[in-house]
PDB file of C-alpha atoms in Angstrom:
ATOM      1  CA  MET A   1       0.436  -3.942 -17.499  1.00 44.00           C
ATOM      2  CA  THR A   2      -0.808  -0.904 -15.613  1.00 45.00           C
ATOM      3  CA  GLY A   3      -2.973   1.783 -16.670  1.00 43.00           C
ATOM      4  CA  GLU A   4      -6.740   2.132 -17.252  1.00 41.00           C
ATOM      5  CA  GLY A   5      -6.047   1.998 -20.773  1.00 42.00           C
ATOM      6  CA  ALA A   6      -3.704  -0.980 -21.460  1.00 48.00           C
ATOM      7  CA  ARG A   7      -4.326  -3.102 -24.356  1.00 57.00           C
ATOM      8  CA  ARG A   8      -5.989  -6.073 -24.344  1.00 66.00           C
ATOM      9  CA  VAL A   9      -3.414  -8.775 -24.137  1.00 70.00           C
ATOM     10  CA  ALA A  10      -3.012 -10.589 -27.538  1.00 69.00           C
ATOM     11  CA  GLY A  11      -1.949 -14.799 -27.849  1.00 75.00           C
ATOM     12  CA  THR A  12      -3.862 -17.927 -27.045  1.00 87.00           C
ATOM     13  CA  ALA A  13      -6.526 -18.375 -24.317  1.00 90.00           C
ATOM     14  CA  ASP A  14      -3.564 -20.043 -22.111  1.00 91.00           C
ATOM     15  CA  HIS A  15      -1.407 -17.424 -22.795  1.00 92.00           C
ATOM     16  CA  ARG A  16      -3.723 -15.096 -21.241  1.00 94.00           C
ATOM     17  CA  TRP A  17      -4.399 -17.263 -18.614  1.00 95.00           C
ATOM     18  CA  ARG A  18      -0.939 -17.293 -17.519  1.00 95.00           C
ATOM     19  CA  VAL A  19      -0.360 -13.402 -17.754  1.00 95.00           C
ATOM     20  CA  LEU A  20      -3.761 -13.134 -15.576  1.00 97.00           C
ATOM     21  CA  ARG A  21      -2.352 -15.525 -13.025  1.00 96.00           C
ATOM     22  CA  ARG A  22       1.003 -13.739 -13.081  1.00 96.00           C
ATOM     23  CA  LEU A  23      -0.135 -10.693 -12.511  1.00 96.00           C
ATOM     24  CA  ALA A  24      -2.616 -11.875  -9.443  1.00 97.00           C
ATOM     25  CA  GLY A  25       0.899 -13.311  -8.135  1.00 96.00           C
ATOM     26  CA  ARG A  26       2.041  -9.843  -7.663  1.00 97.00           C
ATOM     27  CA  HIS A  27      -0.442  -9.145  -5.076  1.00 97.00           C
ATOM     28  CA  ALA A  28      -0.653 -12.374  -3.060  1.00 97.00           C
ATOM     29  CA  GLY A  29      -3.445 -13.881  -5.289  1.00 98.00           C
ATOM     30  CA  PHE A  30      -5.557 -10.872  -5.869  1.00 98.00           C
ATOM     31  CA  PHE A  31      -6.604  -9.757  -9.065  1.00 98.00           C
ATOM     32  CA  THR A  32      -9.464  -7.180 -10.826  1.00 97.00           C
ATOM     33  CA  THR A  33     -11.966  -7.442 -12.770  1.00 96.00           C
ATOM     34  CA  ARG A  34     -10.135  -4.772 -15.012  1.00 95.00           C
ATOM     35  CA  GLN A  35      -7.513  -6.808 -15.147  1.00 96.00           C
ATOM     36  CA  VAL A  36      -9.541  -9.681 -16.345  1.00 97.00           C
ATOM     37  CA  LEU A  37     -11.062  -7.735 -19.222  1.00 95.00           C
ATOM     38  CA  ARG A  38      -7.576  -6.527 -20.294  1.00 94.00           C
ATOM     39  CA  THR A  39      -6.179 -10.101 -20.203  1.00 94.00           C
ATOM     40  CA  GLY A  40      -9.362 -11.355 -22.049  1.00 94.00           C
ATOM     41  CA  CYS A  41      -9.899 -14.230 -19.524  1.00 96.00           C
ATOM     42  CA  GLU A  42     -13.660 -13.895 -19.221  1.00 96.00           C
ATOM     43  CA  SER A  43     -14.615 -17.310 -19.799  1.00 95.00           C
ATOM     44  CA  GLN A  44     -11.246 -19.079 -17.898  1.00 96.00           C
ATOM     45  CA  VAL A  45     -12.926 -16.586 -14.529  1.00 97.00           C
ATOM     46  CA  ARG A  46     -16.067 -17.822 -15.127  1.00 96.00           C
ATOM     47  CA  ALA A  47     -15.322 -21.433 -15.215  1.00 97.00           C
ATOM     48  CA  ALA A  48     -12.728 -20.664 -12.080  1.00 97.00           C
ATOM     49  CA  LEU A  49     -15.180 -19.541  -9.940  1.00 97.00           C
ATOM     50  CA  GLY A  50     -17.671 -22.108 -10.827  1.00 96.00           C
ATOM     51  CA  ASP A  51     -15.027 -25.214  -9.647  1.00 96.00           C
ATOM     52  CA  GLY A  52     -13.826 -22.966  -6.989  1.00 95.00           C
ATOM     53  CA  SER A  53     -10.381 -22.388  -8.045  1.00 96.00           C
ATOM     54  CA  VAL A  54     -11.197 -18.576  -8.248  1.00 97.00           C
ATOM     55  CA  THR A  55     -13.249 -17.059  -5.262  1.00 97.00           C
ATOM     56  CA  ARG A  56     -14.756 -13.119  -4.902  1.00 96.00           C
ATOM     57  CA  ALA A  57     -12.887 -11.044  -2.123  1.00 95.00           C
ATOM     58  CA  GLY A  58     -15.182  -8.037  -3.035  1.00 90.00           C
ATOM     59  CA  VAL A  59     -16.633  -5.511  -5.447  1.00 90.00           C
ATOM     60  CA  GLY A  60     -14.146  -5.623  -8.966  1.00 93.00           C
ATOM     61  CA  MET A  61     -12.259  -8.240  -6.922  1.00 96.00           C
ATOM     62  CA  MET A  62     -11.166 -11.925  -6.969  1.00 98.00           C
ATOM     63  CA  ARG A  63      -8.597 -14.131  -6.040  1.00 98.00           C
ATOM     64  CA  LEU A  64      -6.971 -17.364  -6.657  1.00 98.00           C
ATOM     65  CA  GLY A  65      -7.856 -20.015  -4.674  1.00 94.00           C
ATOM     66  CA  GLN A  66      -4.200 -21.715  -4.040  1.00 92.00           C
ATOM     67  CA  TRP A  67      -3.512 -18.744  -1.604  1.00 94.00           C
ATOM     68  CA  ARG A  68      -3.941 -18.914   1.889  1.00 91.00           C
ATOM     69  CA  VAL A  69      -5.651 -16.551   4.062  1.00 93.00           C
ATOM     70  CA  GLY A  70      -3.004 -13.863   5.898  1.00 93.00           C
ATOM     71  CA  PRO A  71      -2.632 -10.927   8.047  1.00 94.00           C
ATOM     72  CA  LEU A  72      -1.812  -8.747   5.982  1.00 95.00           C
ATOM     73  CA  ASP A  73      -4.490  -9.890   2.985  1.00 97.00           C
ATOM     74  CA  GLU A  74      -6.427  -6.506   3.154  1.00 96.00           C
ATOM     75  CA  TYR A  75      -2.904  -4.261   1.775  1.00 97.00           C
ATOM     76  CA  ALA A  76      -2.289  -6.720  -0.809  1.00 98.00           C
ATOM     77  CA  MET A  77      -5.732  -6.790  -2.382  1.00 97.00           C
ATOM     78  CA  TRP A  78      -5.739  -2.829  -2.816  1.00 97.00           C
ATOM     79  CA  ALA A  79      -2.493  -2.996  -3.774  1.00 97.00           C
ATOM     80  CA  ALA A  80      -3.713  -5.167  -6.410  1.00 97.00           C
ATOM     81  CA  TRP A  81      -6.993  -2.529  -7.089  1.00 97.00           C
ATOM     82  CA  PHE A  82      -4.281  -0.276  -8.194  1.00 96.00           C
ATOM     83  CA  ASP A  83      -2.195  -2.089  -9.805  1.00 94.00           C
ATOM     84  CA  GLY A  84       0.677  -1.578  -7.652  1.00 93.00           C
ATOM     85  CA  ALA A  85       0.420   1.862  -8.051  1.00 95.00           C
ATOM     86  CA  ALA A  86      -0.071   2.373  -4.171  1.00 97.00           C
ATOM     87  CA  ALA A  87       2.125   2.282  -1.076  1.00 98.00           C
ATOM     88  CA  VAL A  88       1.020   1.749   2.618  1.00 98.00           C
ATOM     89  CA  SER A  89       1.671   5.018   4.383  1.00 98.00           C
ATOM     90  CA  TYR A  90       0.921   7.312   6.839  1.00 98.00           C
ATOM     91  CA  GLN A  91      -0.664   5.766  10.388  1.00 98.00           C
ATOM     92  CA  SER A  92      -1.070   2.509   8.492  1.00 98.00           C
ATOM     93  CA  ALA A  93       2.985   2.392   7.535  1.00 98.00           C
ATOM     94  CA  ALA A  94       3.718   3.040  11.101  1.00 98.00           C
ATOM     95  CA  GLU A  95       1.512   0.177  12.408  1.00 97.00           C
ATOM     96  CA  LEU A  96       3.076  -2.551   9.801  1.00 97.00           C
ATOM     97  CA  HIS A  97       6.720  -1.140  10.944  1.00 98.00           C
ATOM     98  CA  GLY A  98       5.786  -1.537  14.408  1.00 97.00           C
ATOM     99  CA  ILE A  99       6.538   2.176  15.462  1.00 98.00           C
ATOM    100  CA  GLY A 100       3.985   3.836  17.597  1.00 97.00           C
ATOM    101  CA  ARG A 101       1.046   2.870  19.167  1.00 96.00           C
ATOM    102  CA  LEU A 102      -1.548   4.968  16.595  1.00 97.00           C
ATOM    103  CA  GLN A 103      -3.931   2.444  16.013  1.00 94.00           C
ATOM    104  CA  PRO A 104      -5.285   3.458  12.476  1.00 95.00           C
ATOM    105  CA  ARG A 105      -9.407   2.961  12.015  1.00 94.00           C
ATOM    106  CA  PHE A 106      -8.813   3.102   8.567  1.00 96.00           C
ATOM    107  CA  LEU A 107      -6.166   1.745   6.286  1.00 97.00           C
ATOM    108  CA  HIS A 108      -3.967   4.830   4.848  1.00 98.00           C
ATOM    109  CA  LEU A 109      -2.481   4.546   1.016  1.00 98.00           C
ATOM    110  CA  SER A 110      -0.531   7.056  -0.962  1.00 98.00           C
ATOM    111  CA  VAL A 111      -1.721   6.399  -4.566  1.00 97.00           C
ATOM    112  CA  SER A 112      -0.355   8.009  -7.893  1.00 93.00           C
ATOM    113  CA  ALA A 113      -2.922   6.600 -10.271  1.00 89.00           C
ATOM    114  CA  GLY A 114      -6.228   4.524 -10.581  1.00 90.00           C
ATOM    115  CA  ARG A 115      -9.862   4.888  -9.758  1.00 89.00           C
ATOM    116  CA  PRO A 116     -10.501   5.012  -6.044  1.00 91.00           C
ATOM    117  CA  PRO A 117     -13.025   2.043  -4.651  1.00 92.00           C
ATOM    118  CA  VAL A 118     -16.350   2.832  -3.104  1.00 88.00           C
ATOM    119  CA  THR A 119     -15.571   2.325   0.479  1.00 91.00           C
ATOM    120  CA  THR A 120     -14.929   3.512   3.597  1.00 92.00           C
ATOM    121  CA  ARG A 121     -11.929   1.567   4.478  1.00 93.00           C
ATOM    122  CA  LEU A 122      -9.449   3.498   2.752  1.00 96.00           C
ATOM    123  CA  VAL A 123      -8.281   7.173   3.576  1.00 97.00           C
ATOM    124  CA  LEU A 124      -6.314   8.092   0.549  1.00 97.00           C
ATOM    125  CA  THR A 125      -3.372  10.633  -0.898  1.00 97.00           C
ATOM    126  CA  ARG A 126      -2.987  11.266  -4.496  1.00 96.00           C
ATOM    127  CA  ARG A 127       1.169  11.775  -4.941  1.00 96.00           C
ATOM    128  CA  LYS A 128       3.688  10.124  -6.432  1.00 94.00           C
ATOM    129  CA  LEU A 129       6.601   8.692  -4.309  1.00 95.00           C
ATOM    130  CA  ALA A 130       9.955   8.337  -5.194  1.00 94.00           C
ATOM    131  CA  GLY A 131      11.327   5.102  -5.150  1.00 95.00           C
ATOM    132  CA  ALA A 132      13.690   5.861  -2.080  1.00 96.00           C
ATOM    133  CA  ASP A 133      10.645   6.506  -0.186  1.00 98.00           C
ATOM    134  CA  VAL A 134       8.985   3.116  -0.536  1.00 98.00           C
ATOM    135  CA  GLU A 135       9.868  -0.575   0.250  1.00 98.00           C
ATOM    136  CA  SER A 136       8.665  -4.034  -1.171  1.00 97.00           C
ATOM    137  CA  ALA A 137       6.751  -5.639   1.387  1.00 96.00           C
ATOM    138  CA  GLY A 138       6.377  -8.790  -0.552  1.00 95.00           C
ATOM    139  CA  PRO A 139       2.594  -8.182  -2.268  1.00 97.00           C
ATOM    140  CA  PHE A 140       2.912  -4.371  -1.760  1.00 98.00           C
ATOM    141  CA  LEU A 141       4.334  -1.820  -1.014  1.00 98.00           C
ATOM    142  CA  VAL A 142       4.454   0.376   2.452  1.00 98.00           C
ATOM    143  CA  THR A 143       6.530   3.765   3.036  1.00 98.00           C
ATOM    144  CA  THR A 144      10.007   3.515   4.541  1.00 98.00           C
ATOM    145  CA  PRO A 145      10.166   4.117   8.029  1.00 98.00           C
ATOM    146  CA  VAL A 146      12.164   7.352   7.484  1.00 98.00           C
ATOM    147  CA  ARG A 147       9.481   8.769   5.526  1.00 98.00           C
ATOM    148  CA  THR A 148       6.758   7.506   7.373  1.00 98.00           C
ATOM    149  CA  VAL A 149       7.918   9.273  10.180  1.00 98.00           C
ATOM    150  CA  LEU A 150       8.275  12.478   8.069  1.00 98.00           C
ATOM    151  CA  ASP A 151       4.767  11.976   7.068  1.00 98.00           C
ATOM    152  CA  LEU A 152       3.398  11.876  10.381  1.00 98.00           C
ATOM    153  CA  ALA A 153       4.750  15.157  11.460  1.00 98.00           C
ATOM    154  CA  GLU A 154       2.855  16.825   8.650  1.00 98.00           C
ATOM    155  CA  THR A 155      -0.505  15.416   9.778  1.00 97.00           C
ATOM    156  CA  GLU A 156      -2.662  16.260  13.066  1.00 95.00           C
ATOM    157  CA  ILE A 157      -1.480  13.719  15.245  1.00 97.00           C
ATOM    158  CA  SER A 158       0.004  15.053  18.227  1.00 98.00           C
ATOM    159  CA  GLN A 159       3.124  15.550  19.359  1.00 98.00           C
ATOM    160  CA  SER A 160       3.418  13.012  22.110  1.00 98.00           C
ATOM    161  CA  ALA A 161       2.371  10.683  19.468  1.00 98.00           C
ATOM    162  CA  LEU A 162       4.913  11.716  17.088  1.00 98.00           C
ATOM    163  CA  ASP A 163       7.698  11.737  19.770  1.00 98.00           C
ATOM    164  CA  GLU A 164       6.721   7.901  20.629  1.00 98.00           C
ATOM    165  CA  VAL A 165       6.695   6.995  17.058  1.00 98.00           C
ATOM    166  CA  VAL A 166      10.228   8.274  16.560  1.00 98.00           C
ATOM    167  CA  ALA A 167      11.545   7.055  19.739  1.00 98.00           C
ATOM    168  CA  ASP A 168      10.264   3.478  18.125  1.00 98.00           C
ATOM    169  CA  ALA A 169      12.230   4.037  14.950  1.00 98.00           C
ATOM    170  CA  VAL A 170      15.335   4.533  16.482  1.00 98.00           C
ATOM    171  CA  ALA A 171      14.966   2.067  19.707  1.00 97.00           C
ATOM    172  CA  ILE A 172      13.993  -1.060  17.097  1.00 97.00           C
ATOM    173  CA  HIS A 173      16.922   0.409  14.555  1.00 96.00           C
ATOM    174  CA  ARG A 174      14.310   1.159  11.726  1.00 96.00           C
ATOM    175  CA  CYS A 175      16.102   4.451  11.083  1.00 94.00           C
ATOM    176  CA  ASP A 176      18.516   6.531  12.556  1.00 94.00           C
ATOM    177  CA  THR A 177      18.380  10.253  13.935  1.00 97.00           C
ATOM    178  CA  ASP A 178      20.871  11.889  11.165  1.00 97.00           C
ATOM    179  CA  GLU A 179      18.434  10.478   8.663  1.00 96.00           C
ATOM    180  CA  ILE A 180      15.042  11.988  10.410  1.00 98.00           C
ATOM    181  CA  TRP A 181      17.022  14.786  11.263  1.00 98.00           C
ATOM    182  CA  TRP A 182      18.237  15.347   7.440  1.00 97.00           C
ATOM    183  CA  GLY A 183      14.740  14.691   5.984  1.00 97.00           C
ATOM    184  CA  GLY A 184      13.000  17.043   8.536  1.00 97.00           C
ATOM    185  CA  GLN A 185      15.086  19.982   7.053  1.00 96.00           C
ATOM    186  CA  LEU A 186      12.804  19.405   3.850  1.00 96.00           C
ATOM    187  CA  LEU A 187       9.618  19.888   5.633  1.00 97.00           C
ATOM    188  CA  ALA A 188       7.395  22.644   6.163  1.00 97.00           C
ATOM    189  CA  PRO A 189       8.435  25.053   9.120  1.00 98.00           C
ATOM    190  CA  ARG A 190       5.418  23.472  11.355  1.00 97.00           C
ATOM    191  CA  ALA A 191       6.430  19.680  10.494  1.00 98.00           C
ATOM    192  CA  ALA A 192      10.220  20.795  10.594  1.00 98.00           C
ATOM    193  CA  THR A 193       9.836  22.019  14.338  1.00 98.00           C
ATOM    194  CA  ARG A 194       7.969  18.772  15.353  1.00 98.00           C
ATOM    195  CA  VAL A 195      10.309  16.678  14.153  1.00 98.00           C
ATOM    196  CA  ARG A 196      13.057  18.293  15.851  1.00 97.00           C
ATOM    197  CA  ARG A 197      11.049  18.370  18.995  1.00 98.00           C
ATOM    198  CA  ALA A 198      10.613  14.366  18.593  1.00 98.00           C
ATOM    199  CA  LEU A 199      14.806  13.835  18.231  1.00 98.00           C
ATOM    200  CA  SER A 200      15.091  16.182  21.212  1.00 97.00           C
ATOM    201  CA  ARG A 201      13.217  13.649  23.102  1.00 94.00           C
ATOM    202  CA  VAL A 202      14.787  10.185  22.065  1.00 92.00           C
TER     203      VAL A 202
END
């Protein structure tokens, strides 16, 4: 059920409704109008919006009403928008992992497919991440602490900010120095040097 061109779901109305609810369940109850059209659940969703069992969460986004509001809902919502083909990354991943104090103003996502939404809230990086580079956070994916450190080494954050990210990651046992060092060897020279500097200060 991923991809813009997925076929419309066959079966009874009850079956199609179950499929949509199962899709929504992967992302804390969030689902898109595209998924509604793919599953053929337009009439059920209209009725559910009328009785309050489905609510609007934004342009092209809805949510099953029984899900409680939570602190990570925004991450889950955008994971639903991209049909799961996205991972929280860079500064936003560091914040989720509790490493560094970057306080991102935007939500950073790495996406491998899907149409970007019209919003100034997201910073998108188009790339396909290996399975070893992401981990599940329940209703969404996030880059692993090691991948997050390496990604940040390639950005324009200051060396002192990177030092803090690396020090925190090691101190709270989110990753060890060997993992970071070996990963750093695969980066471009400038980023690799930044990783070595950060490790020298741990």
